[in-house]
Amino acid sequence: MVSASINKAFLNLDVDEVIVQEYVAAKEWGVAFCFSEKSILVEYSSEFEGVTSGTVNPFTALLPTTCPRYKKLEQRLLKIHAQFGSSDIEFVNLEEPQFVQVRPITRDI
């Protein structure tokens, strides 16, 4: 399945690059908008790609917070923000967060 998708992408002359990511098992999928150390908007869902595709009403959290549920995610998002500045960050799992994409914020939210 993966090789067929890659071959199809390369047959499309309008495609310059293909990114292949390792699959990460997850209970939650989400996105965080790190505007500053004091302003982080997190949206997540238990449905795969639901948040990024806009097909679900996600759980929403504003960080920083004292809620223990977000402690590890918040700590790691702050490290990413310190390194890259304001960022749009896709992640999986709240308990043991893993980050699958980091990019600059490209529009006002």
PDB file of N, CA and C in Angstrom:
ATOM      1  N   MET A   1       0.823  -1.189   0.000  1.00  0.00           N
ATOM      2  CA  MET A   1       0.000   0.000   0.000  1.00  0.00           C
ATOM      3  C   MET A   1       0.872   1.260   0.000  1.00  0.00           C
ATOM      4  N   VAL A   2       1.881   1.300   0.856  1.00  0.00           N
ATOM      5  CA  VAL A   2       2.749   2.475   0.926  1.00  0.00           C
ATOM      6  C   VAL A   2       3.508   2.642  -0.378  1.00  0.00           C
ATOM      7  N   SER A   3       4.085   1.562  -0.881  1.00  0.00           N
ATOM      8  CA  SER A   3       4.865   1.684  -2.120  1.00  0.00           C
ATOM      9  C   SER A   3       3.979   2.111  -3.284  1.00  0.00           C
ATOM     10  N   ALA A   4       2.738   1.638  -3.332  1.00  0.00           N
ATOM     11  CA  ALA A   4       1.824   2.046  -4.400  1.00  0.00           C
ATOM     12  C   ALA A   4       1.512   3.537  -4.304  1.00  0.00           C
ATOM     13  N   SER A   5       1.344   4.038  -3.100  1.00  0.00           N
ATOM     14  CA  SER A   5       1.077   5.471  -2.904  1.00  0.00           C
ATOM     15  C   SER A   5       2.272   6.315  -3.317  1.00  0.00           C
ATOM     16  N   ILE A   6       3.464   5.857  -2.975  1.00  0.00           N
ATOM     17  CA  ILE A   6       4.676   6.590  -3.358  1.00  0.00           C
ATOM     18  C   ILE A   6       4.840   6.592  -4.874  1.00  0.00           C
ATOM     19  N   ASN A   7       4.658   5.435  -5.497  1.00  0.00           N
ATOM     20  CA  ASN A   7       4.761   5.367  -6.959  1.00  0.00           C
ATOM     21  C   ASN A   7       3.755   6.299  -7.626  1.00  0.00           C
ATOM     22  N   LYS A   8       2.528   6.324  -7.115  1.00  0.00           N
ATOM     23  CA  LYS A   8       1.492   7.200  -7.669  1.00  0.00           C
ATOM     24  C   LYS A   8       1.904   8.665  -7.537  1.00  0.00           C
ATOM     25  N   ALA A   9       2.464   9.026  -6.394  1.00  0.00           N
ATOM     26  CA  ALA A   9       2.896  10.411  -6.177  1.00  0.00           C
ATOM     27  C   ALA A   9       4.000  10.795  -7.153  1.00  0.00           C
ATOM     28  N   PHE A  10       4.947   9.904  -7.386  1.00  0.00           N
ATOM     29  CA  PHE A  10       6.053  10.217  -8.295  1.00  0.00           C
ATOM     30  C   PHE A  10       5.624  10.236  -9.759  1.00  0.00           C
ATOM     31  N   LEU A  11       4.541   9.557 -10.079  1.00  0.00           N
ATOM     32  CA  LEU A  11       4.029   9.604 -11.448  1.00  0.00           C
ATOM     33  C   LEU A  11       3.327  10.928 -11.736  1.00  0.00           C
ATOM     34  N   ASN A  12       2.951  11.643 -10.685  1.00  0.00           N
ATOM     35  CA  ASN A  12       2.324  12.952 -10.831  1.00  0.00           C
ATOM     36  C   ASN A  12       3.434  13.978 -11.042  1.00  0.00           C
ATOM     37  N   LEU A  13       3.515  14.546 -12.218  1.00  0.00           N
ATOM     38  CA  LEU A  13       4.606  15.463 -12.552  1.00  0.00           C
ATOM     39  C   LEU A  13       4.541  16.772 -11.781  1.00  0.00           C
ATOM     40  N   ASP A  14       3.400  17.060 -11.147  1.00  0.00           N
ATOM     41  CA  ASP A  14       3.272  18.285 -10.359  1.00  0.00           C
ATOM     42  C   ASP A  14       3.835  18.127  -8.945  1.00  0.00           C
ATOM     43  N   VAL A  15       4.232  16.926  -8.571  1.00  0.00           N
ATOM     44  CA  VAL A  15       4.753  16.663  -7.228  1.00  0.00           C
ATOM     45  C   VAL A  15       6.272  16.728  -7.258  1.00  0.00           C
ATOM     46  N   ASP A  16       6.841  17.621  -6.447  1.00  0.00           N
ATOM     47  CA  ASP A  16       8.295  17.766  -6.382  1.00  0.00           C
ATOM     48  C   ASP A  16       8.915  16.903  -5.296  1.00  0.00           C
ATOM     49  N   GLU A  17       8.168  16.702  -4.214  1.00  0.00           N
ATOM     50  CA  GLU A  17       8.709  15.984  -3.066  1.00  0.00           C
ATOM     51  C   GLU A  17       7.628  15.115  -2.441  1.00  0.00           C
ATOM     52  N   VAL A  18       8.056  14.047  -1.791  1.00  0.00           N
ATOM     53  CA  VAL A  18       7.159  13.185  -1.034  1.00  0.00           C
ATOM     54  C   VAL A  18       7.766  12.975   0.342  1.00  0.00           C
ATOM     55  N   ILE A  19       6.977  13.179   1.373  1.00  0.00           N
ATOM     56  CA  ILE A  19       7.440  12.954   2.741  1.00  0.00           C
ATOM     57  C   ILE A  19       6.838  11.649   3.230  1.00  0.00           C
ATOM     58  N   VAL A  20       7.675  10.764   3.735  1.00  0.00           N
ATOM     59  CA  VAL A  20       7.223   9.499   4.299  1.00  0.00           C
ATOM     60  C   VAL A  20       7.511   9.540   5.789  1.00  0.00           C
ATOM     61  N   GLN A  21       6.459   9.361   6.597  1.00  0.00           N
ATOM     62  CA  GLN A  21       6.620   9.390   8.045  1.00  0.00           C
ATOM     63  C   GLN A  21       6.345   8.013   8.623  1.00  0.00           C
ATOM     64  N   GLU A  22       7.082   7.687   9.655  1.00  0.00           N
ATOM     65  CA  GLU A  22       6.851   6.445  10.375  1.00  0.00           C
ATOM     66  C   GLU A  22       5.499   6.517  11.077  1.00  0.00           C
ATOM     67  N   TYR A  23       4.746   5.417  11.044  1.00  0.00           N
ATOM     68  CA  TYR A  23       3.462   5.365  11.737  1.00  0.00           C
ATOM     69  C   TYR A  23       3.700   5.344  13.242  1.00  0.00           C
ATOM     70  N   VAL A  24       2.929   6.136  13.964  1.00  0.00           N
ATOM     71  CA  VAL A  24       3.009   6.181  15.420  1.00  0.00           C
ATOM     72  C   VAL A  24       1.637   5.808  15.969  1.00  0.00           C
ATOM     73  N   ALA A  25       1.560   4.748  16.756  1.00  0.00           N
ATOM     74  CA  ALA A  25       0.288   4.365  17.371  1.00  0.00           C
ATOM     75  C   ALA A  25      -0.138   5.457  18.342  1.00  0.00           C
ATOM     76  N   ALA A  26      -1.426   5.786  18.333  1.00  0.00           N
ATOM     77  CA  ALA A  26      -1.868   6.906  19.158  1.00  0.00           C
ATOM     78  C   ALA A  26      -3.279   6.704  19.679  1.00  0.00           C
ATOM     79  N   LYS A  27      -3.534   7.342  20.826  1.00  0.00           N
ATOM     80  CA  LYS A  27      -4.890   7.412  21.377  1.00  0.00           C
ATOM     81  C   LYS A  27      -5.531   8.751  21.042  1.00  0.00           C
ATOM     82  N   GLU A  28      -4.695   9.783  20.922  1.00  0.00           N
ATOM     83  CA  GLU A  28      -5.185  11.109  20.567  1.00  0.00           C
ATOM     84  C   GLU A  28      -4.295  11.690  19.473  1.00  0.00           C
ATOM     85  N   TRP A  29      -4.910  12.490  18.623  1.00  0.00           N
ATOM     86  CA  TRP A  29      -4.203  13.223  17.574  1.00  0.00           C
ATOM     87  C   TRP A  29      -4.581  14.679  17.725  1.00  0.00           C
ATOM     88  N   GLY A  30      -3.605  15.572  17.552  1.00  0.00           N
ATOM     89  CA  GLY A  30      -3.957  16.970  17.735  1.00  0.00           C
ATOM     90  C   GLY A  30      -2.983  17.938  17.123  1.00  0.00           C
ATOM     91  N   VAL A  31      -3.306  19.200  17.340  1.00  0.00           N
ATOM     92  CA  VAL A  31      -2.481  20.294  16.853  1.00  0.00           C
ATOM     93  C   VAL A  31      -2.393  21.340  17.952  1.00  0.00           C
ATOM     94  N   ALA A  32      -1.226  21.945  18.059  1.00  0.00           N
ATOM     95  CA  ALA A  32      -1.012  23.021  19.034  1.00  0.00           C
ATOM     96  C   ALA A  32      -0.504  24.241  18.287  1.00  0.00           C
ATOM     97  N   PHE A  33      -1.076  25.372  18.612  1.00  0.00           N
ATOM     98  CA  PHE A  33      -0.612  26.643  18.061  1.00  0.00           C
ATOM     99  C   PHE A  33       0.105  27.374  19.180  1.00  0.00           C
ATOM    100  N   CYS A  34       1.424  27.396  19.115  1.00  0.00           N
ATOM    101  CA  CYS A  34       2.246  28.036  20.148  1.00  0.00           C
ATOM    102  C   CYS A  34       2.533  29.466  19.711  1.00  0.00           C
ATOM    103  N   PHE A  35       1.733  30.389  20.220  1.00  0.00           N
ATOM    104  CA  PHE A  35       1.913  31.800  19.876  1.00  0.00           C
ATOM    105  C   PHE A  35       3.024  32.418  20.712  1.00  0.00           C
ATOM    106  N   SER A  36       3.078  32.024  21.978  1.00  0.00           N
ATOM    107  CA  SER A  36       4.099  32.504  22.909  1.00  0.00           C
ATOM    108  C   SER A  36       4.151  31.524  24.069  1.00  0.00           C
ATOM    109  N   GLU A  37       5.067  31.738  24.997  1.00  0.00           N
ATOM    110  CA  GLU A  37       5.151  30.860  26.169  1.00  0.00           C
ATOM    111  C   GLU A  37       3.892  30.943  27.020  1.00  0.00           C
ATOM    112  N   LYS A  38       3.162  32.030  26.907  1.00  0.00           N
ATOM    113  CA  LYS A  38       1.972  32.235  27.724  1.00  0.00           C
ATOM    114  C   LYS A  38       0.676  32.069  26.938  1.00  0.00           C
ATOM    115  N   SER A  39       0.770  31.649  25.692  1.00  0.00           N
ATOM    116  CA  SER A  39      -0.423  31.517  24.855  1.00  0.00           C
ATOM    117  C   SER A  39      -0.273  30.347  23.882  1.00  0.00           C
ATOM    118  N   ILE A  40      -0.821  29.198  24.288  1.00  0.00           N
ATOM    119  CA  ILE A  40      -0.773  27.988  23.465  1.00  0.00           C
ATOM    120  C   ILE A  40      -2.188  27.429  23.362  1.00  0.00           C
ATOM    121  N   LEU A  41      -2.678  27.301  22.146  1.00  0.00           N
ATOM    122  CA  LEU A  41      -3.993  26.723  21.897  1.00  0.00           C
ATOM    123  C   LEU A  41      -3.795  25.285  21.437  1.00  0.00           C
ATOM    124  N   VAL A  42      -4.451  24.340  22.128  1.00  0.00           N
ATOM    125  CA  VAL A  42      -4.332  22.925  21.796  1.00  0.00           C
ATOM    126  C   VAL A  42      -5.714  22.400  21.419  1.00  0.00           C
ATOM    127  N   GLU A  43      -5.792  21.691  20.305  1.00  0.00           N
ATOM    128  CA  GLU A  43      -7.014  21.010  19.894  1.00  0.00           C
ATOM    129  C   GLU A  43      -6.654  19.566  19.589  1.00  0.00           C
ATOM    130  N   TYR A  44      -7.461  18.624  20.108  1.00  0.00           N
ATOM    131  CA  TYR A  44      -7.160  17.212  19.875  1.00  0.00           C
ATOM    132  C   TYR A  44      -8.436  16.382  19.876  1.00  0.00           C
ATOM    133  N   SER A  45      -8.312  15.166  19.348  1.00  0.00           N
ATOM    134  CA  SER A  45      -9.442  14.257  19.232  1.00  0.00           C
ATOM    135  C   SER A  45      -8.945  12.820  19.314  1.00  0.00           C
ATOM    136  N   SER A  46      -9.859  11.915  19.594  1.00  0.00           N
ATOM    137  CA  SER A  46      -9.513  10.494  19.564  1.00  0.00           C
ATOM    138  C   SER A  46      -9.742   9.911  18.171  1.00  0.00           C
ATOM    139  N   GLU A  47     -10.131  10.750  17.221  1.00  0.00           N
ATOM    140  CA  GLU A  47     -10.329  10.309  15.842  1.00  0.00           C
ATOM    141  C   GLU A  47      -9.126  10.701  14.987  1.00  0.00           C
ATOM    142  N   PHE A  48      -8.577   9.751  14.271  1.00  0.00           N
ATOM    143  CA  PHE A  48      -7.408   9.970  13.419  1.00  0.00           C
ATOM    144  C   PHE A  48      -7.687  11.074  12.404  1.00  0.00           C
ATOM    145  N   GLU A  49      -6.818  12.055  12.345  1.00  0.00           N
ATOM    146  CA  GLU A  49      -6.882  13.181  11.416  1.00  0.00           C
ATOM    147  C   GLU A  49      -8.150  14.009  11.534  1.00  0.00           C
ATOM    148  N   GLY A  50      -8.939  13.797  12.572  1.00  0.00           N
ATOM    149  CA  GLY A  50     -10.179  14.554  12.729  1.00  0.00           C
ATOM    150  C   GLY A  50      -9.959  16.037  12.913  1.00  0.00           C
ATOM    151  N   VAL A  51      -8.958  16.402  13.702  1.00  0.00           N
ATOM    152  CA  VAL A  51      -8.706  17.817  13.984  1.00  0.00           C
ATOM    153  C   VAL A  51      -8.143  18.518  12.761  1.00  0.00           C
ATOM    154  N   THR A  52      -7.108  17.947  12.160  1.00  0.00           N
ATOM    155  CA  THR A  52      -6.455  18.621  11.036  1.00  0.00           C
ATOM    156  C   THR A  52      -7.340  18.659   9.790  1.00  0.00           C
ATOM    157  N   SER A  53      -8.272  17.720   9.669  1.00  0.00           N
ATOM    158  CA  SER A  53      -9.167  17.731   8.508  1.00  0.00           C
ATOM    159  C   SER A  53     -10.419  18.558   8.761  1.00  0.00           C
ATOM    160  N   GLY A  54     -10.649  18.937  10.027  1.00  0.00           N
ATOM    161  CA  GLY A  54     -11.823  19.731  10.359  1.00  0.00           C
ATOM    162  C   GLY A  54     -13.115  18.942  10.382  1.00  0.00           C
ATOM    163  N   THR A  55     -13.033  17.616  10.550  1.00  0.00           N
ATOM    164  CA  THR A  55     -14.236  16.781  10.512  1.00  0.00           C
ATOM    165  C   THR A  55     -14.811  16.463  11.886  1.00  0.00           C
ATOM    166  N   VAL A  56     -14.183  16.939  12.957  1.00  0.00           N
ATOM    167  CA  VAL A  56     -14.687  16.688  14.313  1.00  0.00           C
ATOM    168  C   VAL A  56     -14.706  17.988  15.106  1.00  0.00           C
ATOM    169  N   ASN A  57     -15.472  17.980  16.183  1.00  0.00           N
ATOM    170  CA  ASN A  57     -15.403  19.063  17.162  1.00  0.00           C
ATOM    171  C   ASN A  57     -14.388  18.627  18.207  1.00  0.00           C
ATOM    172  N   PRO A  58     -13.195  19.202  18.180  1.00  0.00           N
ATOM    173  CA  PRO A  58     -12.115  18.712  19.043  1.00  0.00           C
ATOM    174  C   PRO A  58     -12.255  19.182  20.487  1.00  0.00           C
ATOM    175  N   PHE A  59     -11.544  18.480  21.372  1.00  0.00           N
ATOM    176  CA  PHE A  59     -11.322  18.994  22.713  1.00  0.00           C
ATOM    177  C   PHE A  59     -10.382  20.181  22.547  1.00  0.00           C
ATOM    178  N   THR A  60     -10.569  21.202  23.354  1.00  0.00           N
ATOM    179  CA  THR A  60      -9.732  22.397  23.262  1.00  0.00           C
ATOM    180  C   THR A  60      -9.174  22.737  24.629  1.00  0.00           C
ATOM    181  N   ALA A  61      -7.916  23.112  24.670  1.00  0.00           N
ATOM    182  CA  ALA A  61      -7.278  23.537  25.922  1.00  0.00           C
ATOM    183  C   ALA A  61      -6.419  24.756  25.641  1.00  0.00           C
ATOM    184  N   LEU A  62      -6.350  25.634  26.620  1.00  0.00           N
ATOM    185  CA  LEU A  62      -5.452  26.784  26.557  1.00  0.00           C
ATOM    186  C   LEU A  62      -4.348  26.564  27.569  1.00  0.00           C
ATOM    187  N   LEU A  63      -3.125  26.644  27.116  1.00  0.00           N
ATOM    188  CA  LEU A  63      -1.974  26.451  27.986  1.00  0.00           C
ATOM    189  C   LEU A  63      -1.249  27.778  28.121  1.00  0.00           C
ATOM    190  N   PRO A  64      -0.536  28.010  29.200  1.00  0.00           N
ATOM    191  CA  PRO A  64      -0.272  27.095  30.306  1.00  0.00           C
ATOM    192  C   PRO A  64      -1.494  26.897  31.204  1.00  0.00           C
ATOM    193  N   THR A  65      -1.485  25.762  31.902  1.00  0.00           N
ATOM    194  CA  THR A  65      -2.559  25.400  32.812  1.00  0.00           C
ATOM    195  C   THR A  65      -1.978  24.588  33.958  1.00  0.00           C
ATOM    196  N   THR A  66      -2.738  24.475  35.013  1.00  0.00           N
ATOM    197  CA  THR A  66      -2.313  23.638  36.139  1.00  0.00           C
ATOM    198  C   THR A  66      -2.895  22.231  36.028  1.00  0.00           C
ATOM    199  N   CYS A  67      -3.653  21.962  34.984  1.00  0.00           N
ATOM    200  CA  CYS A  67      -4.279  20.652  34.794  1.00  0.00           C
ATOM    201  C   CYS A  67      -3.200  19.601  34.517  1.00  0.00           C
ATOM    202  N   PRO A  68      -3.103  18.574  35.364  1.00  0.00           N
ATOM    203  CA  PRO A  68      -2.055  17.554  35.191  1.00  0.00           C
ATOM    204  C   PRO A  68      -2.119  16.817  33.847  1.00  0.00           C
ATOM    205  N   ARG A  69      -3.301  16.725  33.267  1.00  0.00           N
ATOM    206  CA  ARG A  69      -3.471  16.003  31.998  1.00  0.00           C
ATOM    207  C   ARG A  69      -2.552  16.551  30.899  1.00  0.00           C
ATOM    208  N   TYR A  70      -2.247  17.843  30.939  1.00  0.00           N
ATOM    209  CA  TYR A  70      -1.481  18.484  29.876  1.00  0.00           C
ATOM    210  C   TYR A  70      -0.032  18.772  30.252  1.00  0.00           C
ATOM    211  N   LYS A  71       0.412  18.318  31.417  1.00  0.00           N
ATOM    212  CA  LYS A  71       1.736  18.695  31.920  1.00  0.00           C
ATOM    213  C   LYS A  71       2.871  18.329  30.955  1.00  0.00           C
ATOM    214  N   LYS A  72       2.952  17.056  30.538  1.00  0.00           N
ATOM    215  CA  LYS A  72       4.048  16.636  29.646  1.00  0.00           C
ATOM    216  C   LYS A  72       3.963  17.325  28.290  1.00  0.00           C
ATOM    217  N   LEU A  73       2.751  17.420  27.761  1.00  0.00           N
ATOM    218  CA  LEU A  73       2.581  18.092  26.473  1.00  0.00           C
ATOM    219  C   LEU A  73       3.031  19.541  26.577  1.00  0.00           C
ATOM    220  N   GLU A  74       2.596  20.228  27.621  1.00  0.00           N
ATOM    221  CA  GLU A  74       2.964  21.631  27.803  1.00  0.00           C
ATOM    222  C   GLU A  74       4.475  21.810  27.917  1.00  0.00           C
ATOM    223  N   GLN A  75       5.129  20.970  28.712  1.00  0.00           N
ATOM    224  CA  GLN A  75       6.584  21.077  28.879  1.00  0.00           C
ATOM    225  C   GLN A  75       7.303  20.933  27.542  1.00  0.00           C
ATOM    226  N   ARG A  76       6.880  19.976  26.756  1.00  0.00           N
ATOM    227  CA  ARG A  76       7.550  19.727  25.479  1.00  0.00           C
ATOM    228  C   ARG A  76       7.223  20.797  24.439  1.00  0.00           C
ATOM    229  N   LEU A  77       5.996  21.301  24.468  1.00  0.00           N
ATOM    230  CA  LEU A  77       5.649  22.394  23.556  1.00  0.00           C
ATOM    231  C   LEU A  77       6.468  23.641  23.863  1.00  0.00           C
ATOM    232  N   LEU A  78       6.701  23.898  25.142  1.00  0.00           N
ATOM    233  CA  LEU A  78       7.515  25.059  25.518  1.00  0.00           C
ATOM    234  C   LEU A  78       8.952  24.917  25.012  1.00  0.00           C
ATOM    235  N   LYS A  79       9.490  23.695  25.028  1.00  0.00           N
ATOM    236  CA  LYS A  79      10.836  23.469  24.488  1.00  0.00           C
ATOM    237  C   LYS A  79      10.871  23.713  22.980  1.00  0.00           C
ATOM    238  N   ILE A  80       9.831  23.256  22.293  1.00  0.00           N
ATOM    239  CA  ILE A  80       9.761  23.481  20.846  1.00  0.00           C
ATOM    240  C   ILE A  80       9.650  24.975  20.561  1.00  0.00           C
ATOM    241  N   HIS A  81       8.811  25.663  21.332  1.00  0.00           N
ATOM    242  CA  HIS A  81       8.656  27.111  21.134  1.00  0.00           C
ATOM    243  C   HIS A  81       9.975  27.839  21.379  1.00  0.00           C
ATOM    244  N   ALA A  82      10.717  27.429  22.397  1.00  0.00           N
ATOM    245  CA  ALA A  82      12.006  28.071  22.691  1.00  0.00           C
ATOM    246  C   ALA A  82      12.981  27.905  21.523  1.00  0.00           C
ATOM    247  N   GLN A  83      12.906  26.781  20.837  1.00  0.00           N
ATOM    248  CA  GLN A  83      13.810  26.503  19.719  1.00  0.00           C
ATOM    249  C   GLN A  83      13.362  27.164  18.411  1.00  0.00           C
ATOM    250  N   PHE A  84      12.046  27.118  18.132  1.00  0.00           N
ATOM    251  CA  PHE A  84      11.551  27.525  16.816  1.00  0.00           C
ATOM    252  C   PHE A  84      10.671  28.769  16.816  1.00  0.00           C
ATOM    253  N   GLY A  85      10.290  29.273  17.980  1.00  0.00           N
ATOM    254  CA  GLY A  85       9.383  30.419  18.025  1.00  0.00           C
ATOM    255  C   GLY A  85       7.949  29.990  17.773  1.00  0.00           C
ATOM    256  N   SER A  86       7.115  30.934  17.375  1.00  0.00           N
ATOM    257  CA  SER A  86       5.694  30.648  17.138  1.00  0.00           C
ATOM    258  C   SER A  86       5.553  29.541  16.097  1.00  0.00           C
ATOM    259  N   SER A  87       4.833  28.476  16.478  1.00  0.00           N
ATOM    260  CA  SER A  87       4.761  27.295  15.618  1.00  0.00           C
ATOM    261  C   SER A  87       3.389  26.648  15.652  1.00  0.00           C
ATOM    262  N   ASP A  88       3.084  25.967  14.558  1.00  0.00           N
ATOM    263  CA  ASP A  88       1.907  25.116  14.398  1.00  0.00           C
ATOM    264  C   ASP A  88       2.461  23.694  14.496  1.00  0.00           C
ATOM    265  N   ILE A  89       2.044  22.949  15.528  1.00  0.00           N
ATOM    266  CA  ILE A  89       2.688  21.674  15.848  1.00  0.00           C
ATOM    267  C   ILE A  89       1.656  20.552  15.866  1.00  0.00           C
ATOM    268  N   GLU A  90       1.856  19.535  15.044  1.00  0.00           N
ATOM    269  CA  GLU A  90       0.992  18.361  15.087  1.00  0.00           C
ATOM    270  C   GLU A  90       1.623  17.335  16.014  1.00  0.00           C
ATOM    271  N   PHE A  91       0.772  16.718  16.853  1.00  0.00           N
ATOM    272  CA  PHE A  91       1.271  15.766  17.839  1.00  0.00           C
ATOM    273  C   PHE A  91       0.314  14.589  17.968  1.00  0.00           C
ATOM    274  N   VAL A  92       0.811  13.537  18.609  1.00  0.00           N
ATOM    275  CA  VAL A  92      -0.024  12.406  19.009  1.00  0.00           C
ATOM    276  C   VAL A  92       0.239  12.130  20.478  1.00  0.00           C
ATOM    277  N   ASN A  93      -0.785  11.684  21.162  1.00  0.00           N
ATOM    278  CA  ASN A  93      -0.739  11.230  22.555  1.00  0.00           C
ATOM    279  C   ASN A  93      -0.487  12.353  23.562  1.00  0.00           C
ATOM    280  N   LEU A  94      -1.382  12.439  24.528  1.00  0.00           N
ATOM    281  CA  LEU A  94      -1.232  13.424  25.600  1.00  0.00           C
ATOM    282  C   LEU A  94      -0.289  12.932  26.691  1.00  0.00           C
ATOM    283  N   GLU A  95      -0.387  11.641  27.045  1.00  0.00           N
ATOM    284  CA  GLU A  95       0.425  11.115  28.155  1.00  0.00           C
ATOM    285  C   GLU A  95       1.908  11.061  27.819  1.00  0.00           C
ATOM    286  N   GLU A  96       2.239  10.592  26.644  1.00  0.00           N
ATOM    287  CA  GLU A  96       3.628  10.537  26.163  1.00  0.00           C
ATOM    288  C   GLU A  96       3.654  11.172  24.781  1.00  0.00           C
ATOM    289  N   PRO A  97       3.642  12.495  24.722  1.00  0.00           N
ATOM    290  CA  PRO A  97       3.520  13.174  23.430  1.00  0.00           C
ATOM    291  C   PRO A  97       4.678  12.883  22.482  1.00  0.00           C
ATOM    292  N   GLN A  98       4.315  12.715  21.226  1.00  0.00           N
ATOM    293  CA  GLN A  98       5.289  12.624  20.144  1.00  0.00           C
ATOM    294  C   GLN A  98       4.863  13.638  19.094  1.00  0.00           C
ATOM    295  N   PHE A  99       5.830  14.251  18.453  1.00  0.00           N
ATOM    296  CA  PHE A  99       5.540  15.327  17.521  1.00  0.00           C
ATOM    297  C   PHE A  99       5.826  14.865  16.106  1.00  0.00           C
ATOM    298  N   VAL A 100       4.859  15.059  15.231  1.00  0.00           N
ATOM    299  CA  VAL A 100       4.989  14.558  13.868  1.00  0.00           C
ATOM    300  C   VAL A 100       5.238  15.669  12.852  1.00  0.00           C
ATOM    301  N   GLN A 101       4.988  16.923  13.256  1.00  0.00           N
ATOM    302  CA  GLN A 101       5.242  18.021  12.326  1.00  0.00           C
ATOM    303  C   GLN A 101       5.310  19.335  13.095  1.00  0.00           C
ATOM    304  N   VAL A 102       6.263  20.159  12.723  1.00  0.00           N
ATOM    305  CA  VAL A 102       6.398  21.507  13.285  1.00  0.00           C
ATOM    306  C   VAL A 102       6.616  22.452  12.112  1.00  0.00           C
ATOM    307  N   ARG A 103       5.825  23.494  12.062  1.00  0.00           N
ATOM    308  CA  ARG A 103       5.980  24.482  10.989  1.00  0.00           C
ATOM    309  C   ARG A 103       5.611  25.863  11.523  1.00  0.00           C
ATOM    310  N   PRO A 104       6.041  26.909  10.854  1.00  0.00           N
ATOM    311  CA  PRO A 104       5.686  28.262  11.297  1.00  0.00           C
ATOM    312  C   PRO A 104       4.176  28.483  11.194  1.00  0.00           C
ATOM    313  N   ILE A 105       3.635  29.292  12.073  1.00  0.00           N
ATOM    314  CA  ILE A 105       2.231  29.679  11.955  1.00  0.00           C
ATOM    315  C   ILE A 105       2.124  30.593  10.742  1.00  0.00           C
ATOM    316  N   THR A 106       1.214  30.258   9.827  1.00  0.00           N
ATOM    317  CA  THR A 106       1.150  30.983   8.556  1.00  0.00           C
ATOM    318  C   THR A 106      -0.054  31.906   8.431  1.00  0.00           C
ATOM    319  N   ARG A 107      -0.955  31.879   9.422  1.00  0.00           N
ATOM    320  CA  ARG A 107      -2.118  32.773   9.343  1.00  0.00           C
ATOM    321  C   ARG A 107      -2.607  33.101  10.741  1.00  0.00           C
ATOM    322  N   ASP A 108      -3.384  34.170  10.850  1.00  0.00           N
ATOM    323  CA  ASP A 108      -3.971  34.542  12.132  1.00  0.00           C
ATOM    324  C   ASP A 108      -5.094  33.586  12.486  1.00  0.00           C
ATOM    325  N   ILE A 109      -5.202  33.293  13.764  1.00  0.00           N
ATOM    326  CA  ILE A 109      -6.256  32.386  14.228  1.00  0.00           C
ATOM    327  C   ILE A 109      -7.151  33.135  15.185  1.00  0.00           C
TER     328      ILE A 109
END
